[in-house]
């Protein structure tokens, strides 16, 4: 029996406006479309891992409103075990206001609601589930004291822990040392390293990965279309290229990436291959709108990986180019 991936994190309802562009401060723009989706970085990672075929348990808190019931049902439908998802009756569920432009870029405002009530006591209550984990995934949409407590639990029971430091906030060095896989994007890397966005490029990223690796065991910097830079504890330093796909919405692509890396590791891949698997999952998630509903299946990920391998190892006939381009 495979050990489950246990996700300790947020659950949100995403309110998504799609328009020509994302409004600047003080500006009103007209949108083309509005939809609600099930989201939250934690829940997205849980659903992504389940869709990729892993057993998944979620530790989270929803509000005592209709959104809470809907979000919990959504997780169950995705085959995520929700025994450790509790309800804070006197508050609202987490919501995220998301603007998406026609290039698929987004900006997000999160109101945590019940996510802020997920406390160290909830980790204690969920200990049997947490101890069953092959790997723990968490993010920063829940209170920092909960993340810190989870890190000490992970260390006590020697369970690998992957922290997605999103949304960006400073992290104590002590906490970094308890993390097995740290997966910042470029913005989070800047904040954690105290540098400006212009300084983190494909040419300089190794320096920042080294700096962060002074704390966390393995560092994977997610650089969107530039790929993912891996600094592994075994000395591996590698930029894993992004897969080129037709992106319509980048929301939750980073969550799909983290889930993909975790599933890859649980399936016995080495870290480089697991990161490739995560990159393929992340790329596929951008090809569909929304968060949890955009998560790919294992066969979609395998097809994308196979198509890209075929492309790099075989000379192609012209008729094969279009399919390979979609996959690369
Ligand atoms: O990572 C994407 C997620 O961030 C969205 O689903 C939204 O809920 C916010 O938490």
Short mmCIF file of C-alpha atoms and ligand atoms in Angstrom, two decimals:
data_model
loop_
_atom_site.label_atom_id
_atom_site.label_comp_id
_atom_site.label_asym_id
_atom_site.label_seq_id
_atom_site.Cartn_x
_atom_site.Cartn_y
_atom_site.Cartn_z
CA UNK A 1 0.00 0.00 0.00
CA UNK A 2 1.46 3.38 -1.05
CA UNK A 3 1.89 5.94 1.70
CA UNK A 4 -0.33 8.97 1.14
CA UNK A 5 0.69 12.51 0.33
CA UNK A 6 -0.62 14.66 3.19
CA UNK A 7 -1.36 18.30 2.42
CA UNK A 8 -1.69 20.78 5.28
CA UNK A 9 -2.97 24.01 3.82
CA UNK A 10 -5.61 26.37 2.55
CA UNK A 11 -8.96 25.86 0.87
CA UNK A 12 -10.48 28.83 -1.01
CA UNK A 13 -13.30 29.62 -3.33
CA UNK A 14 -11.79 31.50 -6.29
CA UNK A 15 -13.82 34.36 -7.80
CA UNK A 16 -12.26 34.81 -11.22
CA UNK A 17 -12.62 37.75 -13.65
CA UNK A 18 -11.07 37.37 -17.09
CA UNK A 19 -10.41 40.56 -19.04
CA UNK A 20 -8.13 42.14 -21.60
CA UNK A 21 -5.78 43.17 -18.85
CA UNK A 22 -5.38 43.25 -15.08
CA UNK A 23 -6.45 46.66 -13.66
CA UNK A 24 -3.73 48.98 -12.34
CA UNK A 25 -4.26 50.59 -8.89
CA UNK A 26 -7.15 53.08 -9.09
CA UNK A 27 -8.28 51.81 -12.47
CA UNK A 28 -11.59 50.15 -13.48
CA UNK A 29 -11.48 47.80 -16.46
CA UNK A 30 -14.28 45.90 -18.15
CA UNK A 31 -14.05 42.09 -17.89
CA UNK A 32 -15.15 39.48 -20.45
CA UNK A 33 -16.02 36.57 -18.16
CA UNK A 34 -16.66 35.67 -14.50
CA UNK A 35 -16.57 32.19 -12.95
CA UNK A 36 -16.11 30.60 -9.55
CA UNK A 37 -13.63 27.74 -9.09
CA UNK A 38 -12.47 25.60 -6.22
CA UNK A 39 -9.00 26.81 -5.20
CA UNK A 40 -6.60 27.50 -2.35
CA UNK A 41 -2.97 26.53 -2.71
CA UNK A 42 -3.30 23.61 -0.30
CA UNK A 43 -6.48 22.19 -1.81
CA UNK A 44 -5.12 22.68 -5.33
CA UNK A 45 -2.02 20.64 -4.46
CA UNK A 46 -4.17 17.96 -2.85
CA UNK A 47 -6.49 17.65 -5.85
CA UNK A 48 -3.55 17.73 -8.28
CA UNK A 49 -1.79 14.88 -6.45
CA UNK A 50 -5.02 12.84 -6.33
CA UNK A 51 -5.64 13.36 -10.04
CA UNK A 52 -2.09 12.17 -10.69
CA UNK A 53 -3.06 8.92 -8.95
CA UNK A 54 -1.71 9.29 -5.42
CA UNK A 55 -3.62 8.60 -2.22
CA UNK A 56 -4.05 12.03 -0.59
CA UNK A 57 -5.17 13.29 2.80
CA UNK A 58 -5.89 16.92 3.53
CA UNK A 59 -5.62 18.78 6.83
CA UNK A 60 -7.51 22.08 6.54
CA UNK A 61 -10.32 24.29 7.79
CA UNK A 62 -13.35 25.64 5.94
CA UNK A 63 -15.97 28.15 7.11
CA UNK A 64 -19.51 27.46 8.30
CA UNK A 65 -20.97 28.87 5.07
CA UNK A 66 -22.22 27.34 1.82
CA UNK A 67 -18.77 27.80 0.26
CA UNK A 68 -17.34 25.55 2.99
CA UNK A 69 -19.77 22.72 2.18
CA UNK A 70 -19.13 23.12 -1.52
CA UNK A 71 -15.33 23.14 -1.13
CA UNK A 72 -15.35 20.05 1.08
CA UNK A 73 -17.57 18.18 -1.42
CA UNK A 74 -15.22 19.20 -4.22
CA UNK A 75 -12.27 17.64 -2.40
CA UNK A 76 -14.22 14.43 -1.77
CA UNK A 77 -15.26 14.22 -5.41
CA UNK A 78 -11.57 14.51 -6.34
CA UNK A 79 -10.89 11.51 -4.04
CA UNK A 80 -9.05 13.50 -1.38
CA UNK A 81 -9.54 12.12 2.14
CA UNK A 82 -11.21 14.95 4.11
CA UNK A 83 -11.42 13.37 7.57
CA UNK A 84 -9.04 16.05 8.88
CA UNK A 85 -10.85 18.95 7.15
CA UNK A 86 -12.81 20.64 9.94
CA UNK A 87 -15.31 23.50 9.95
CA UNK A 88 -15.01 26.80 11.83
CA UNK A 89 -18.75 27.51 12.12
CA UNK A 90 -18.40 31.14 13.15
CA UNK A 91 -16.36 32.32 10.19
CA UNK A 92 -16.38 32.41 6.41
CA UNK A 93 -14.42 30.15 4.09
CA UNK A 94 -11.28 31.48 2.42
CA UNK A 95 -11.88 33.35 -0.82
CA UNK A 96 -9.52 34.54 -3.55
CA UNK A 97 -10.30 37.39 -5.94
CA UNK A 98 -8.41 36.63 -9.12
CA UNK A 99 -7.94 38.78 -12.24
CA UNK A 100 -6.70 36.98 -15.34
CA UNK A 101 -5.58 38.75 -18.53
CA UNK A 102 -5.75 37.40 -22.07
CA UNK A 103 -2.14 36.21 -21.90
CA UNK A 104 -3.10 33.96 -18.98
CA UNK A 105 -1.25 36.04 -16.34
CA UNK A 106 -3.03 36.62 -13.03
CA UNK A 107 -3.06 38.68 -9.86
CA UNK A 108 -4.67 37.36 -6.68
CA UNK A 109 -6.04 38.83 -3.43
CA UNK A 110 -6.71 36.20 -0.77
CA UNK A 111 -9.01 36.70 2.24
CA UNK A 112 -8.02 33.76 4.49
CA UNK A 113 -11.21 33.38 6.57
CA UNK A 114 -11.24 29.89 8.11
CA UNK A 115 -7.71 29.14 6.85
CA UNK A 116 -6.45 31.47 9.58
CA UNK A 117 -8.08 29.17 12.15
CA UNK A 118 -5.97 26.15 11.22
CA UNK A 119 -3.78 26.07 14.32
CA UNK A 120 -1.11 23.82 15.87
CA UNK A 121 -3.90 22.08 17.84
CA UNK A 122 -5.37 20.92 14.50
CA UNK A 123 -1.99 19.43 13.58
CA UNK A 124 -2.00 17.55 16.89
CA UNK A 125 -5.50 16.22 16.21
CA UNK A 126 -4.46 15.12 12.73
CA UNK A 127 -1.24 13.42 13.90
CA UNK A 128 -2.28 9.90 12.85
CA UNK A 129 -2.91 11.15 9.29
CA UNK A 130 0.28 13.23 9.29
CA UNK A 131 2.40 10.34 10.54
CA UNK A 132 1.08 8.12 7.75
CA UNK A 133 2.51 10.51 5.11
CA UNK A 134 5.17 9.56 2.59
CA UNK A 135 5.65 13.31 2.10
CA UNK A 136 4.03 16.42 3.60
CA UNK A 137 3.11 19.43 1.46
CA UNK A 138 2.39 22.86 2.87
CA UNK A 139 2.23 26.53 1.84
CA UNK A 140 1.92 29.93 3.53
CA UNK A 141 -1.85 30.55 3.33
CA UNK A 142 -2.27 29.24 6.87
CA UNK A 143 -0.85 30.78 10.08
CA UNK A 144 2.94 30.78 10.34
CA UNK A 145 2.78 29.18 13.81
CA UNK A 146 0.99 26.20 12.20
CA UNK A 147 3.64 25.90 9.48
CA UNK A 148 6.37 26.09 12.12
CA UNK A 149 4.67 23.44 14.23
CA UNK A 150 4.22 21.17 11.22
CA UNK A 151 7.93 21.51 10.43
CA UNK A 152 8.89 20.35 13.92
CA UNK A 153 6.48 17.41 13.64
CA UNK A 154 7.94 16.49 10.24
CA UNK A 155 11.42 16.58 11.72
CA UNK A 156 10.39 14.57 14.79
CA UNK A 157 8.93 11.77 12.66
CA UNK A 158 11.47 12.14 9.83
CA UNK A 159 8.87 12.79 7.17
CA UNK A 160 10.09 14.79 4.15
CA UNK A 161 8.35 18.17 3.93
CA UNK A 162 7.87 20.33 0.84
CA UNK A 163 7.18 24.01 1.55
CA UNK A 164 5.78 26.24 -1.16
CA UNK A 165 6.64 29.66 0.36
CA UNK A 166 3.58 31.32 -1.19
CA UNK A 167 2.28 33.95 -0.75
CA UNK A 168 5.74 35.43 -0.26
CA UNK A 169 6.77 36.32 3.26
CA UNK A 170 10.06 36.27 5.15
CA UNK A 171 11.00 32.93 6.73
CA UNK A 172 13.14 32.35 9.81
CA UNK A 173 16.43 30.55 9.06
CA UNK A 174 15.53 27.90 11.67
CA UNK A 175 12.39 27.04 9.72
CA UNK A 176 14.33 26.79 6.44
CA UNK A 177 16.61 24.20 8.01
CA UNK A 178 13.60 21.93 8.68
CA UNK A 179 12.49 21.88 5.06
CA UNK A 180 13.39 19.05 2.71
CA UNK A 181 12.12 20.70 -0.50
CA UNK A 182 11.72 24.49 -0.78
CA UNK A 183 9.94 25.59 -3.97
CA UNK A 184 9.82 29.39 -4.31
CA UNK A 185 8.87 31.13 -7.53
CA UNK A 186 10.90 34.13 -8.72
CA UNK A 187 8.99 36.66 -6.55
CA UNK A 188 9.37 34.52 -3.44
CA UNK A 189 13.06 33.94 -4.22
CA UNK A 190 13.61 37.72 -4.34
CA UNK A 191 11.93 38.21 -0.99
CA UNK A 192 13.73 35.31 0.69
CA UNK A 193 17.12 36.42 -0.65
CA UNK A 194 16.51 40.16 -0.16
CA UNK A 195 17.15 41.07 -3.81
CA UNK A 196 15.17 42.92 -6.51
CA UNK A 197 13.22 41.05 -9.23
CA UNK A 198 15.65 42.14 -11.94
CA UNK A 199 18.47 40.30 -10.16
CA UNK A 200 16.92 36.81 -10.44
CA UNK A 201 17.49 35.59 -14.01
CA UNK A 202 18.32 32.26 -15.63
CA UNK A 203 21.98 33.38 -15.53
CA UNK A 204 22.05 34.26 -11.81
CA UNK A 205 19.53 31.85 -10.29
CA UNK A 206 22.21 29.35 -9.16
CA UNK A 207 23.55 31.94 -6.71
CA UNK A 208 20.17 32.37 -5.05
CA UNK A 209 19.49 28.64 -4.98
CA UNK A 210 22.85 28.17 -3.21
CA UNK A 211 21.96 30.86 -0.70
CA UNK A 212 18.59 29.23 0.08
CA UNK A 213 20.19 25.81 0.19
CA UNK A 214 22.23 27.08 3.13
CA UNK A 215 18.91 26.42 4.92
CA UNK A 216 16.61 23.99 3.10
CA UNK A 217 17.95 20.61 1.96
CA UNK A 218 16.81 20.84 -1.68
CA UNK A 219 15.77 24.02 -3.47
CA UNK A 220 13.65 24.15 -6.62
CA UNK A 221 13.12 27.66 -8.01
CA UNK A 222 10.04 27.86 -10.24
CA UNK A 223 10.74 30.29 -13.08
CA UNK A 224 7.62 29.93 -15.21
CA UNK A 225 8.43 29.84 -18.91
CA UNK A 226 12.17 29.81 -18.09
CA UNK A 227 11.83 26.43 -16.38
CA UNK A 228 12.73 25.27 -12.88
CA UNK A 229 16.18 25.44 -11.33
CA UNK A 230 17.08 22.53 -9.08
CA UNK A 231 19.78 22.61 -6.40
CA UNK A 232 19.77 19.14 -4.86
CA UNK A 233 21.40 17.88 -1.70
CA UNK A 234 23.45 15.43 -3.81
CA UNK A 235 25.15 18.37 -5.55
CA UNK A 236 23.00 18.36 -8.68
CA UNK A 237 22.55 21.82 -10.23
CA UNK A 238 20.24 21.85 -13.20
CA UNK A 239 17.83 24.10 -15.07
CA UNK A 240 14.94 21.94 -16.18
CA UNK A 241 13.35 23.62 -19.19
CA UNK A 242 9.66 24.50 -19.24
CA UNK A 243 7.29 22.66 -21.57
CA UNK A 244 5.85 24.95 -24.22
CA UNK A 245 2.06 24.80 -24.25
CA UNK A 246 -0.71 27.20 -25.19
CA UNK A 247 -1.41 28.84 -21.83
CA UNK A 248 -4.84 30.30 -21.11
CA UNK A 249 -4.62 30.70 -17.30
CA UNK A 250 -1.54 30.31 -15.12
CA UNK A 251 -3.59 30.06 -11.88
CA UNK A 252 -2.48 27.05 -9.79
CA UNK A 253 0.26 26.01 -12.24
CA UNK A 254 2.73 26.24 -9.34
CA UNK A 255 0.44 24.03 -7.25
CA UNK A 256 0.29 21.43 -10.04
CA UNK A 257 4.10 21.60 -10.21
CA UNK A 258 4.54 20.90 -6.48
CA UNK A 259 2.03 18.06 -6.55
CA UNK A 260 3.75 16.61 -9.61
CA UNK A 261 7.18 16.67 -7.95
CA UNK A 262 5.74 14.99 -4.85
CA UNK A 263 3.92 12.30 -6.84
CA UNK A 264 7.06 11.70 -8.91
CA UNK A 265 9.12 11.19 -5.77
CA UNK A 266 6.48 8.88 -4.25
CA UNK A 267 6.54 6.90 -7.51
CA UNK A 268 10.29 6.40 -7.07
CA UNK A 269 11.63 8.91 -9.60
CA UNK A 270 14.93 10.61 -8.83
CA UNK A 271 14.69 14.33 -8.05
CA UNK A 272 15.60 15.52 -11.57
CA UNK A 273 12.93 13.30 -13.15
CA UNK A 274 10.41 14.25 -10.45
CA UNK A 275 10.99 17.93 -11.26
CA UNK A 276 10.44 17.20 -14.96
CA UNK A 277 7.22 15.41 -14.03
CA UNK A 278 6.18 18.45 -11.95
CA UNK A 279 7.06 20.83 -14.79
CA UNK A 280 4.87 18.84 -17.19
CA UNK A 281 1.97 18.87 -14.70
CA UNK A 282 2.40 22.63 -14.20
CA UNK A 283 2.48 23.31 -17.94
CA UNK A 284 -0.69 21.28 -18.54
CA UNK A 285 -2.50 23.14 -15.74
CA UNK A 286 -2.02 26.42 -17.66
CA UNK A 287 -3.88 25.08 -20.69
CA UNK A 288 -7.26 25.12 -18.91
CA UNK A 289 -9.00 27.87 -16.92
CA UNK A 290 -9.35 27.76 -13.14
CA UNK A 291 -7.49 26.05 -10.32
CA UNK A 292 -8.49 22.52 -9.25
CA UNK A 293 -10.39 21.78 -12.44
CA UNK A 294 -7.28 22.54 -14.51
CA UNK A 295 -5.21 19.77 -12.91
CA UNK A 296 -3.96 17.10 -15.35
CA UNK A 297 -4.18 13.32 -15.06
CA UNK A 298 -1.15 11.04 -14.92
CA UNK A 299 -1.74 9.89 -18.50
CA UNK A 300 -1.77 13.49 -19.76
CA UNK A 301 1.53 14.15 -17.98
CA UNK A 302 3.08 10.95 -19.33
CA UNK A 303 1.94 11.81 -22.87
CA UNK A 304 3.52 15.27 -22.63
CA UNK A 305 6.77 13.82 -21.29
CA UNK A 306 6.83 11.12 -23.97
CA UNK A 307 6.13 13.62 -26.75
CA UNK A 308 8.94 15.89 -25.57
CA UNK A 309 11.40 12.96 -25.31
CA UNK A 310 10.44 11.79 -28.79
CA UNK A 311 11.03 15.26 -30.07
CA UNK A 312 14.48 15.64 -28.57
CA UNK A 313 15.74 12.18 -29.58
CA UNK A 314 14.32 11.71 -33.13
CA UNK A 315 14.65 13.80 -36.28
CA UNK A 316 11.09 14.95 -37.06
CA UNK A 317 9.10 14.97 -40.26
CA UNK A 318 7.38 18.31 -40.90
CA UNK A 319 3.93 16.82 -40.18
CA UNK A 320 5.06 15.87 -36.66
CA UNK A 321 6.22 19.37 -35.79
CA UNK A 322 2.90 20.82 -34.71
CA UNK A 323 2.15 18.06 -32.19
CA UNK A 324 5.66 18.16 -30.80
CA UNK A 325 5.50 21.94 -30.44
CA UNK A 326 2.31 21.67 -28.43
CA UNK A 327 4.06 19.20 -26.16
CA UNK A 328 7.43 20.86 -25.68
O1 LIG B 1 -2.11 29.10 -6.31
C1 LIG B 1 -3.36 29.48 -6.79
C2 LIG B 1 -4.30 29.73 -5.65
O2 LIG B 1 -3.88 30.85 -4.93
C3 LIG B 1 -5.72 30.04 -6.05
O3 LIG B 1 -6.50 28.89 -6.25
C4 LIG B 1 -6.20 30.94 -4.94
O4 LIG B 1 -7.17 30.36 -4.12
C5 LIG B 1 -4.96 31.32 -4.16
O5 LIG B 1 -4.90 30.66 -2.99
#
